[in-house]
Short mmCIF file of C-alpha atoms in Angstrom, two decimals:
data_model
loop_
_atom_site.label_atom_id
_atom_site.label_comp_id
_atom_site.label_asym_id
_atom_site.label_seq_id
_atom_site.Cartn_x
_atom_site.Cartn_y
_atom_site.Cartn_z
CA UNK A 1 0.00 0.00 0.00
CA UNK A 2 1.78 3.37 -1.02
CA UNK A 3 1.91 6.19 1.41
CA UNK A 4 -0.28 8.93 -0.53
CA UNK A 5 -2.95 5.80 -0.56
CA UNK A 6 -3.02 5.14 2.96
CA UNK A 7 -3.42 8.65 3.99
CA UNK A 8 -6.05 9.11 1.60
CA UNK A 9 -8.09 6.32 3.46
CA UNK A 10 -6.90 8.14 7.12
CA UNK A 11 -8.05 11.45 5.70
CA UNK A 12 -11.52 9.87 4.45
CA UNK A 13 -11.85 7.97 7.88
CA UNK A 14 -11.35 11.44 9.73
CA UNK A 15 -13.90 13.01 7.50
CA UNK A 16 -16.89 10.62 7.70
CA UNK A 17 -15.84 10.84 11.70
CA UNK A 18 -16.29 14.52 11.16
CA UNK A 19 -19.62 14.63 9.63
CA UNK A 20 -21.13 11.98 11.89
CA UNK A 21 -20.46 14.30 15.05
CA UNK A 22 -22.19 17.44 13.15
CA UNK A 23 -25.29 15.65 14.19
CA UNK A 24 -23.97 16.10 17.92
CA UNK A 25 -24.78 14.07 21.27
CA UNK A 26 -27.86 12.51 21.80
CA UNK A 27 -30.75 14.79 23.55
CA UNK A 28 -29.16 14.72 27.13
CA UNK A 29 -25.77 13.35 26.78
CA UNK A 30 -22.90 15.73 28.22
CA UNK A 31 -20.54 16.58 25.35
CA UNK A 32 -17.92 13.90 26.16
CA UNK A 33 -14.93 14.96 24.14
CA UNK A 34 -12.29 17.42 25.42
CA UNK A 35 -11.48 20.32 23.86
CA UNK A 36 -8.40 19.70 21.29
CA UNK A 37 -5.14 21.28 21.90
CA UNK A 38 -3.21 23.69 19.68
CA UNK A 39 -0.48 21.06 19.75
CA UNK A 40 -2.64 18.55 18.31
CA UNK A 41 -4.48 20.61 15.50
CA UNK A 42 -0.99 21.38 14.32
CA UNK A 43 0.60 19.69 11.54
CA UNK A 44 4.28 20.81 12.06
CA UNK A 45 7.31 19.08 10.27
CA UNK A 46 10.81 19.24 10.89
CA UNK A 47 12.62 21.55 8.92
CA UNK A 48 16.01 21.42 10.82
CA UNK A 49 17.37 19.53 13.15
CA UNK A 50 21.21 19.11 15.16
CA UNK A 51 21.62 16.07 18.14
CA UNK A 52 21.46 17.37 21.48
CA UNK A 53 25.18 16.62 23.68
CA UNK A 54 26.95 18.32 26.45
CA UNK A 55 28.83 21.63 25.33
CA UNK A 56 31.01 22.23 28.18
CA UNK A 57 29.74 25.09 30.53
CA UNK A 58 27.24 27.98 30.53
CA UNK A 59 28.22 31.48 30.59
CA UNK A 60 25.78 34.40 32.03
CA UNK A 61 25.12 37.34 30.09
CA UNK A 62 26.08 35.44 26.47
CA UNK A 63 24.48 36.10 23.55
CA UNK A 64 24.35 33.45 20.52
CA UNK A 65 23.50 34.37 16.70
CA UNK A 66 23.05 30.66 15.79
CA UNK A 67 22.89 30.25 11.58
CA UNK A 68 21.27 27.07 10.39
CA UNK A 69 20.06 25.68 6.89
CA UNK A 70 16.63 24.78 6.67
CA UNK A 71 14.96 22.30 4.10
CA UNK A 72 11.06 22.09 4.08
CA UNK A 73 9.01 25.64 3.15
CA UNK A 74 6.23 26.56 5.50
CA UNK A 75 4.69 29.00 8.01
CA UNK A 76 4.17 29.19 12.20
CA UNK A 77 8.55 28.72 12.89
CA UNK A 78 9.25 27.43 15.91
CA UNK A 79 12.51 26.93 17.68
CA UNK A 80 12.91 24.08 20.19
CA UNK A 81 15.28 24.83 23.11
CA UNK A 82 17.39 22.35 24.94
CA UNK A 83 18.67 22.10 28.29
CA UNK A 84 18.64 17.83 28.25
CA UNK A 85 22.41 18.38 29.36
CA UNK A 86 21.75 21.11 32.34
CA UNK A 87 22.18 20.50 35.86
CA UNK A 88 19.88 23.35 36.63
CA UNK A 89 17.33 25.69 34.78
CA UNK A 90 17.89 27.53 32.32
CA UNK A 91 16.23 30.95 31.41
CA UNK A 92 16.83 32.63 28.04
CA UNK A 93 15.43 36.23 28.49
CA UNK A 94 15.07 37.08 24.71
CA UNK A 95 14.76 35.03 21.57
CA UNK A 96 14.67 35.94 17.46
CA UNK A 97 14.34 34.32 14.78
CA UNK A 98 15.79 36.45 11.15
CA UNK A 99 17.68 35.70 7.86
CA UNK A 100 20.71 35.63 7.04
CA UNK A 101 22.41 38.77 4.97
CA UNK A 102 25.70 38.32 5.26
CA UNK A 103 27.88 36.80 8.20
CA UNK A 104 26.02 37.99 11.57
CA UNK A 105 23.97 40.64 9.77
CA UNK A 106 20.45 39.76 8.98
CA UNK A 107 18.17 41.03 6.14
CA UNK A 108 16.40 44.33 6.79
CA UNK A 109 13.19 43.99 8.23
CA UNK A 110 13.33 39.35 9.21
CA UNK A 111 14.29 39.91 12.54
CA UNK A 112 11.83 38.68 15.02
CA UNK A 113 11.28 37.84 18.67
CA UNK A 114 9.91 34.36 19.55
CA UNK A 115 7.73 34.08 22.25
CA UNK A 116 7.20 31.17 24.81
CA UNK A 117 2.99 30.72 25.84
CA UNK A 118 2.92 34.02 25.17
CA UNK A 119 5.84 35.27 27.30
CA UNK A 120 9.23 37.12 26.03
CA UNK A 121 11.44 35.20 28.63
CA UNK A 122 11.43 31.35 29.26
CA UNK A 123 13.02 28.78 32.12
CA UNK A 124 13.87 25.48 30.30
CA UNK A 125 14.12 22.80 33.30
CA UNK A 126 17.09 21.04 34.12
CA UNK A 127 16.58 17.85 31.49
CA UNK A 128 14.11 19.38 29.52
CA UNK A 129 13.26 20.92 26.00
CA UNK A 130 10.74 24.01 25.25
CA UNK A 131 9.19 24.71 22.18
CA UNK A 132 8.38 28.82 20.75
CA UNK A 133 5.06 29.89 19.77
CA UNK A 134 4.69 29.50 16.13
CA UNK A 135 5.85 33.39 14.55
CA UNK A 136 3.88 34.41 11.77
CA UNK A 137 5.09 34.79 7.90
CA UNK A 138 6.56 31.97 5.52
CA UNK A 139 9.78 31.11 5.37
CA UNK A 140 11.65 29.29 2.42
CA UNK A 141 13.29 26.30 1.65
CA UNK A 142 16.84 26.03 2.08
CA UNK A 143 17.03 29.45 3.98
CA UNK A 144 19.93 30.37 6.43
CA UNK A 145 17.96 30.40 9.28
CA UNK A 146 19.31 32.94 12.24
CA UNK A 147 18.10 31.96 15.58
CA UNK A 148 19.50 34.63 18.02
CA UNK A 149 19.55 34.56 21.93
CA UNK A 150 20.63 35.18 25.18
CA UNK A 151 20.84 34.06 28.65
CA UNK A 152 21.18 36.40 31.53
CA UNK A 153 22.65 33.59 34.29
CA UNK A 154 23.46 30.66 32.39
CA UNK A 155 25.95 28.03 33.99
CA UNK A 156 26.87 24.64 34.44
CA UNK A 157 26.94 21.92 31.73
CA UNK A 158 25.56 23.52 28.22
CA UNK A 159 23.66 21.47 25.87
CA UNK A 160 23.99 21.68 22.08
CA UNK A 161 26.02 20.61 18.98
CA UNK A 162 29.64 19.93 19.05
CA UNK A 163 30.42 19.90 15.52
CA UNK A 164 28.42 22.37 13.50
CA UNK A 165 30.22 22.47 10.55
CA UNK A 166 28.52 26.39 9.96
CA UNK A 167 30.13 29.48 11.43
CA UNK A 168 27.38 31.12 14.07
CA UNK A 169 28.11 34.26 16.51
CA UNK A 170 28.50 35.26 19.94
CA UNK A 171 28.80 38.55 22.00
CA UNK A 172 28.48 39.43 25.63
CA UNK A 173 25.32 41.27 26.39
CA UNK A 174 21.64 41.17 25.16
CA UNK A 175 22.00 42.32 21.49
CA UNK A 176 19.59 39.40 19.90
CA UNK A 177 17.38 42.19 18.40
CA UNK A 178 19.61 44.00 16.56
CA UNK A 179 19.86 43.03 12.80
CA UNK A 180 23.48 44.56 12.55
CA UNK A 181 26.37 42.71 12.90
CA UNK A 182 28.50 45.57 15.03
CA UNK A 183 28.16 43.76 18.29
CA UNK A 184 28.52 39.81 16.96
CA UNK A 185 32.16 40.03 16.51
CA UNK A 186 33.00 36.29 18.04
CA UNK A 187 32.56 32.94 16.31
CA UNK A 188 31.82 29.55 17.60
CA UNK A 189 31.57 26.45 15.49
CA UNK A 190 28.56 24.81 17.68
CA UNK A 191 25.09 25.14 17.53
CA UNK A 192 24.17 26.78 21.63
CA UNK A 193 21.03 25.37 23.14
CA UNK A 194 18.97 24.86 19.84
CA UNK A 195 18.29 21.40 18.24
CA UNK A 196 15.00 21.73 16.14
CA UNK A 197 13.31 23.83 14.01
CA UNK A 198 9.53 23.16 12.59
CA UNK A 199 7.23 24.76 10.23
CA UNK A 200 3.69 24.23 9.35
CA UNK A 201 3.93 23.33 5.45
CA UNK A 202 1.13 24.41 3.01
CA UNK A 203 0.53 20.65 2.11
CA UNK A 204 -0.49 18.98 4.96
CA UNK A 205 0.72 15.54 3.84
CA UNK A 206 4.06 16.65 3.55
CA UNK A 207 6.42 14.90 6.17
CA UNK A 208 10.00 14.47 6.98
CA UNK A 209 13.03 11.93 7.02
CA UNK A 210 15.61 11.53 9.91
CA UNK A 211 19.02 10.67 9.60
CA UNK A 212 20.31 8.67 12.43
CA UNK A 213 24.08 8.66 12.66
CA UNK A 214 27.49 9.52 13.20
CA UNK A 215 30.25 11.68 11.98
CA UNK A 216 29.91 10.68 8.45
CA UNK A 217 25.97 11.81 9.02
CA UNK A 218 27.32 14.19 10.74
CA UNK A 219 29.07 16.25 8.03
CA UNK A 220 32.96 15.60 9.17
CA UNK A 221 35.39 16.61 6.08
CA UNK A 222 32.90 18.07 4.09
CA UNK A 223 33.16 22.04 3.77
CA UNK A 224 32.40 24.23 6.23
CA UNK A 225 29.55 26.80 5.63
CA UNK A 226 28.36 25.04 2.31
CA UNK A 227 25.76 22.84 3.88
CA UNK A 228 27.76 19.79 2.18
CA UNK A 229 26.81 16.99 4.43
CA UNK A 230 24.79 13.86 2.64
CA UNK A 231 21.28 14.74 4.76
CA UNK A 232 22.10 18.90 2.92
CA UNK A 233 22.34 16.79 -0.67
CA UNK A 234 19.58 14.66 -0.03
CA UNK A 235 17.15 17.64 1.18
CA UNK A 236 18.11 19.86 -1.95
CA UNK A 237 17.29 16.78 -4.11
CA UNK A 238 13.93 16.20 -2.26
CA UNK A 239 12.87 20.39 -2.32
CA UNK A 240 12.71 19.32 -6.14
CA UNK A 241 11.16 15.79 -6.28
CA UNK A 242 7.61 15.35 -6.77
CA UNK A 243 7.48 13.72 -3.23
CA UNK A 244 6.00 14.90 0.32
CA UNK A 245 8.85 14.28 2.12
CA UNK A 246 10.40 17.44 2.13
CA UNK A 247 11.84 18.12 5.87
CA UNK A 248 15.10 16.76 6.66
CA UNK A 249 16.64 16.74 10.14
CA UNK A 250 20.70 15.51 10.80
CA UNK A 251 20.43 13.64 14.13
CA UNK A 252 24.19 12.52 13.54
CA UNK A 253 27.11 12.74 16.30
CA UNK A 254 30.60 12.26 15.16
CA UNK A 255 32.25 9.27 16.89
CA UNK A 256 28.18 8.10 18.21
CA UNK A 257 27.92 4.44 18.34
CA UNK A 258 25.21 2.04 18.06
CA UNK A 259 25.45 0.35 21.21
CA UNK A 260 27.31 2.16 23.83
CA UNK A 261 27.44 5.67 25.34
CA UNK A 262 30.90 8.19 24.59
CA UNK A 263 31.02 10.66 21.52
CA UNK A 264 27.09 11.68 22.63
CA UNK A 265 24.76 9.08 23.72
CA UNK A 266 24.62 5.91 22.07
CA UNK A 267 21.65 5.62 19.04
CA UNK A 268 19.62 3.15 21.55
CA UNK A 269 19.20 5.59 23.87
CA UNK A 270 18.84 9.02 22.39
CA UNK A 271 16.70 7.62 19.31
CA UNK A 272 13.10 9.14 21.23
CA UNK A 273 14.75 12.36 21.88
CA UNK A 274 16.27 13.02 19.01
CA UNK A 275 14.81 11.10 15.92
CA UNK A 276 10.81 10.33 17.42
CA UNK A 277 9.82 13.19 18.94
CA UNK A 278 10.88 15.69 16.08
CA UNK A 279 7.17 16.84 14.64
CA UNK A 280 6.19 15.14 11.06
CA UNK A 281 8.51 12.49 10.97
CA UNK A 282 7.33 10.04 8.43
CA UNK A 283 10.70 7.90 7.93
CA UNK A 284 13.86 7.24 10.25
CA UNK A 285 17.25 6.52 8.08
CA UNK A 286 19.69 4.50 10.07
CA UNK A 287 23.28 4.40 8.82
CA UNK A 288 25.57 4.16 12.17
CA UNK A 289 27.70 1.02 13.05
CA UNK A 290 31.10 2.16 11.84
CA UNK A 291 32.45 3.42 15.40
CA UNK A 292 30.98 0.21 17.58
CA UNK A 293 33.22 -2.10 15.23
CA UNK A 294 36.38 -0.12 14.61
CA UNK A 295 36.29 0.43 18.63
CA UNK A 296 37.78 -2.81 19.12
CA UNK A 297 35.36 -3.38 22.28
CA UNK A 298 34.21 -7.10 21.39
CA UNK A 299 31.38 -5.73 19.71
CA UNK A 300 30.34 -9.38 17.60
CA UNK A 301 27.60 -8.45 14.47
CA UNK A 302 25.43 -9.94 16.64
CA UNK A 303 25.57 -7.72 19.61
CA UNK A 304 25.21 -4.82 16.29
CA UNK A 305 22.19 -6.97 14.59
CA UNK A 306 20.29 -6.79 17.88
CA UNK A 307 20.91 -3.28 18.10
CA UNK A 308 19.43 -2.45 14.73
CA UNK A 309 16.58 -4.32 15.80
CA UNK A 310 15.75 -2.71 18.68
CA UNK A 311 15.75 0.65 16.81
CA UNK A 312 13.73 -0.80 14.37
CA UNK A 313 11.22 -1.96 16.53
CA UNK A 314 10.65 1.61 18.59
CA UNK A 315 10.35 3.07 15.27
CA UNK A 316 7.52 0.67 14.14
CA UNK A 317 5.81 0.86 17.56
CA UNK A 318 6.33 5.02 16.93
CA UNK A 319 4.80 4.40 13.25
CA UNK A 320 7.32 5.30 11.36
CA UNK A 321 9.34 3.63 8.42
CA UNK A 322 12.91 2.77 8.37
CA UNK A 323 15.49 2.54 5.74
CA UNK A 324 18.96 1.53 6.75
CA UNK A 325 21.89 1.95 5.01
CA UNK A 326 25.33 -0.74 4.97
CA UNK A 327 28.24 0.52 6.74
CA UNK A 328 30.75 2.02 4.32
CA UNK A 329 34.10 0.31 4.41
CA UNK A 330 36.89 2.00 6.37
CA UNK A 331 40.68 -0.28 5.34
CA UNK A 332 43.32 2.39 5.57
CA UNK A 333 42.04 4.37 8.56
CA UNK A 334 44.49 3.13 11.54
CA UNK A 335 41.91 0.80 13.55
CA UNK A 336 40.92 -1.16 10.40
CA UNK A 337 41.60 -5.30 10.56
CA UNK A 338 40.81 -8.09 8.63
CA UNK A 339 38.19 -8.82 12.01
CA UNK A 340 36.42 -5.97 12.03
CA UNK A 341 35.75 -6.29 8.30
CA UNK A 342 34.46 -9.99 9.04
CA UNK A 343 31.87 -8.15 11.20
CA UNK A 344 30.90 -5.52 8.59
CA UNK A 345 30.26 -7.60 5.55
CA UNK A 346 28.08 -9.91 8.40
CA UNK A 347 26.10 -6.67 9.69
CA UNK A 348 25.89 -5.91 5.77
CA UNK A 349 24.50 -9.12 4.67
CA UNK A 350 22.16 -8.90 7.26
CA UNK A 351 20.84 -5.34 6.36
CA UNK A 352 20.54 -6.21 2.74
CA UNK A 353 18.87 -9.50 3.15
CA UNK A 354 16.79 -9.58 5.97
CA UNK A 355 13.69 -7.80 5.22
CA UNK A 356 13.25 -6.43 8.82
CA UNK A 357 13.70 -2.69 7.27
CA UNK A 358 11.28 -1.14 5.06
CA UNK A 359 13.83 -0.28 2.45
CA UNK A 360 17.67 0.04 1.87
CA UNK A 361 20.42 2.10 0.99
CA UNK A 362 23.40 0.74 -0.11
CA UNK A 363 26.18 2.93 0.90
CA UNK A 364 28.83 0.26 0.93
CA UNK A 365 28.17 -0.31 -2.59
CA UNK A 366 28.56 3.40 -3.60
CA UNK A 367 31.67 4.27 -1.63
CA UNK A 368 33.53 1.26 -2.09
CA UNK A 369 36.81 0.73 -4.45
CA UNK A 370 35.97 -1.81 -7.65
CA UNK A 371 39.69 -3.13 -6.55
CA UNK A 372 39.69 -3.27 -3.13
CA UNK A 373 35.96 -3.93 -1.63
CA UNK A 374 37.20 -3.05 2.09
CA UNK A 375 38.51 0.49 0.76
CA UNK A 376 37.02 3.42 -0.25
CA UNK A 377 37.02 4.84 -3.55
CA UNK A 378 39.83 7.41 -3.94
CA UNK A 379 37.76 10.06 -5.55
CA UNK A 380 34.90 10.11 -2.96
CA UNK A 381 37.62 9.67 -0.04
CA UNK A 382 38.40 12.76 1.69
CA UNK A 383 41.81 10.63 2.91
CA UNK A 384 41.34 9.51 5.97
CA UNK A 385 39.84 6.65 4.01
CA UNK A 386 36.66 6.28 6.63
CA UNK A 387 34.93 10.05 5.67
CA UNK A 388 33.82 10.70 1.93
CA UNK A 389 34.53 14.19 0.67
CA UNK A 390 32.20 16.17 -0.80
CA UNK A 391 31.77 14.15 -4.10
CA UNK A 392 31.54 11.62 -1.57
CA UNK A 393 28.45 13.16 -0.05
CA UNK A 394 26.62 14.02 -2.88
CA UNK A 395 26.95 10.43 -4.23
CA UNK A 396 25.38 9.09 -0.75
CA UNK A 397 22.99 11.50 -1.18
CA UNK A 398 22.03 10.90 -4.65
CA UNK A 399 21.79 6.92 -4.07
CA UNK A 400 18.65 7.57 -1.88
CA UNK A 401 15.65 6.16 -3.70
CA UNK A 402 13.05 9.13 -2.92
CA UNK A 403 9.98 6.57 -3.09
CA UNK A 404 11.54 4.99 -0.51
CA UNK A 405 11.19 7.75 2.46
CA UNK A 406 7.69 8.56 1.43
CA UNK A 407 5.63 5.45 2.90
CA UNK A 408 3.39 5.20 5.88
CA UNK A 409 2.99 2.13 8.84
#
């Protein structure tokens, strides 16, 4: 059954629902329904997206001009605010939202404060996440996206994104509103606080795709500030497709394993946080496995097979699809042997064979040397021989089979 199908049959269900409670209760019978939530009349989809880890410490009286790349078009932005990583609350006393010009100046006139149930200032829990108020007005497909804020007393452990790969700003002080860049004179290569971004696209079938991963997901050795990692590729491919997947969201952490807890948490346990509770997902795409075998830990496929399956299986109890990619091969980098490679081509044969996943992607087979099947191709390598370049990328990225993220459970 193809995805537009089955949502037609939801949407007709929800309809014939609709008209049968025009007639309204029977003469006498309290109106038994609650009243719906804003939350759940929304149809919001991802339209960028960075994995939440520990960033070191807080400082009070900081001010961060964040830049990101969105990929689906829509109205209502919101920002979602992290402090998963805090040891205490964390208050954030102004909030904008703009486009890019230039650096840290934004385009005349796009600069605009976000608002939190109404209020200018909000207190993000130790452990927790907040979402803004939708703002009004549309904003574009692959737009840089400035997300601009400040904390008056932050400390203790910070949460964002290590590895940003995208120059943002910082200044002491509360300068968020300002569209010049005078006073945003420092850089930082993280992403502060910030790890979602949704719209409300015109289409309401239109949904989003995932990626669940690590360094190579995560953009290492392609180049900075030209959105080059494979999720940028495969978004710019999908803004032209005749598909409704449209957002994409890069949920990878370089070094992140599978299995086990160090460069970030491991995919098993930051897969709700990250991957199911980001608004319109429609399909999760799994390509991680790399770090848990070349970690010489005693890792056995197995232990990596059950893994996968247990990600598999949240995702199908969560409704969502899930394609999974082979792990790309990796001889030259320094903790390559001929054992590890015995467990990649067994996790491989399982991901291409078993039928547990609702499609695949067969990275291994694009990356790969003709000559030497453990090595990767010298023109996609960026020479570290475990990282494609950005020919690399864009050859991951154009291996996706669209059809394949749009489907429904």
């Amino acid at each position: 059954m193809t995805g537009r199908f089955t949502r037609m049959v939801r949407l007709a269900a929800v309809l014939l629902a609709a008209v049968a409670c025009q007639t309204g209760p029977a003469q006498g019978a309290p109106a038994a329904a609650p009243p719906v939530q804003p939350s759940a009349t929304r149809h919001d989809v991802v339209t960028w997206g960075a994995s939440a880890d520990r960033l070191g410490e807080g400082t009070a009286d900081r001010g961060y001009r964040l830049v990101v790349h969105t990929s689906a078009a829509g109205t209502g932005l919101r920002v979602r605010l992290s402090n998963v990583f805090g040891d205490r609350p964390l208050t954030l006393d102004s909030v904008y939202a703009g486009l890019q010009s230039q650096g840290a100046a934004l385009k005349r006139g796009s600069n605009k404060r976000l608002t939190f149930d109404g209020a200018r200032t909000v207190t993000v829990p130790a452990g927790a996440t907040a979402w803004s108020d939708p703002l009004p007005g549309s904003l574009p497909s692959g737009s840089n996206l400035v997300v601009s804020l400040h904390s008056p007393d932050a400390a203790g452990p910070a949460t964002g994104h290590g590895m940003a790969l995208q120059t943002s700003y910082t200044t002491q002080g509360d300068h968020t509103a300002e569209e010049s860049a005078a006073h945003w004179t420092a850089t930082t290569g993280s992403w502060w606080y910030l790890d979602s971004v949704s719209v409300r696209p015109s289409d309401p079938a239109t949904g989003a795709v995932v990626a669940l991963g690590d360094s190579i997901t995560d953009g290492w050795a392609s180049t900075t500030d030209l959105n080059r990692r494979w999720p940028d590729y495969l978004a710019r491919r999908l803004q032209k497709a005749h598909t409704e997947v449209k957002g994409v969201a890069d949920e990878g952490i370089s070094g992140n394993q599978v299995l086990a807890d160090g460069a970030g948490q491991a995919a098993l346990h930051r897969l709700d946080r990250d991957v199911l509770s980001q608004p319109g997902v429609r399909t999760v795409f799994l390509f991680e496995g790399v770090n848990d075998i070349k970690a010489h830990t005693g890792v056995t496929a197995a232990d990596l097979i059950a893994g996968y399956r247990e990600i598999v299986r949240r995702a199908h109890a969560a409704g969502k699809c899930v394609v999974a990619s082979t792990v790309g091969p990796f001889e030259g980098w320094p903790e390559w042997d001929q054992a590890g490679e015995a467990v990649r081509q067994e996790v491989n044969q399982y991901i291409r064979t078993s039928g547990e996943v609702d499609a695949v992607t067969d990275f291994d087979r694009i990356l790969r040397s003709p000559y030497d099947r453990a090595r990767m191709l010298p023109f996609l390598d960026s020479g570290d021989h475990v990282h494609p370049n950005d020919k690399g990328m864009q050859a991951m990225a154009d291996a996706v089979d669209l059809a394949s993220l749009d489907c429904d459970r």
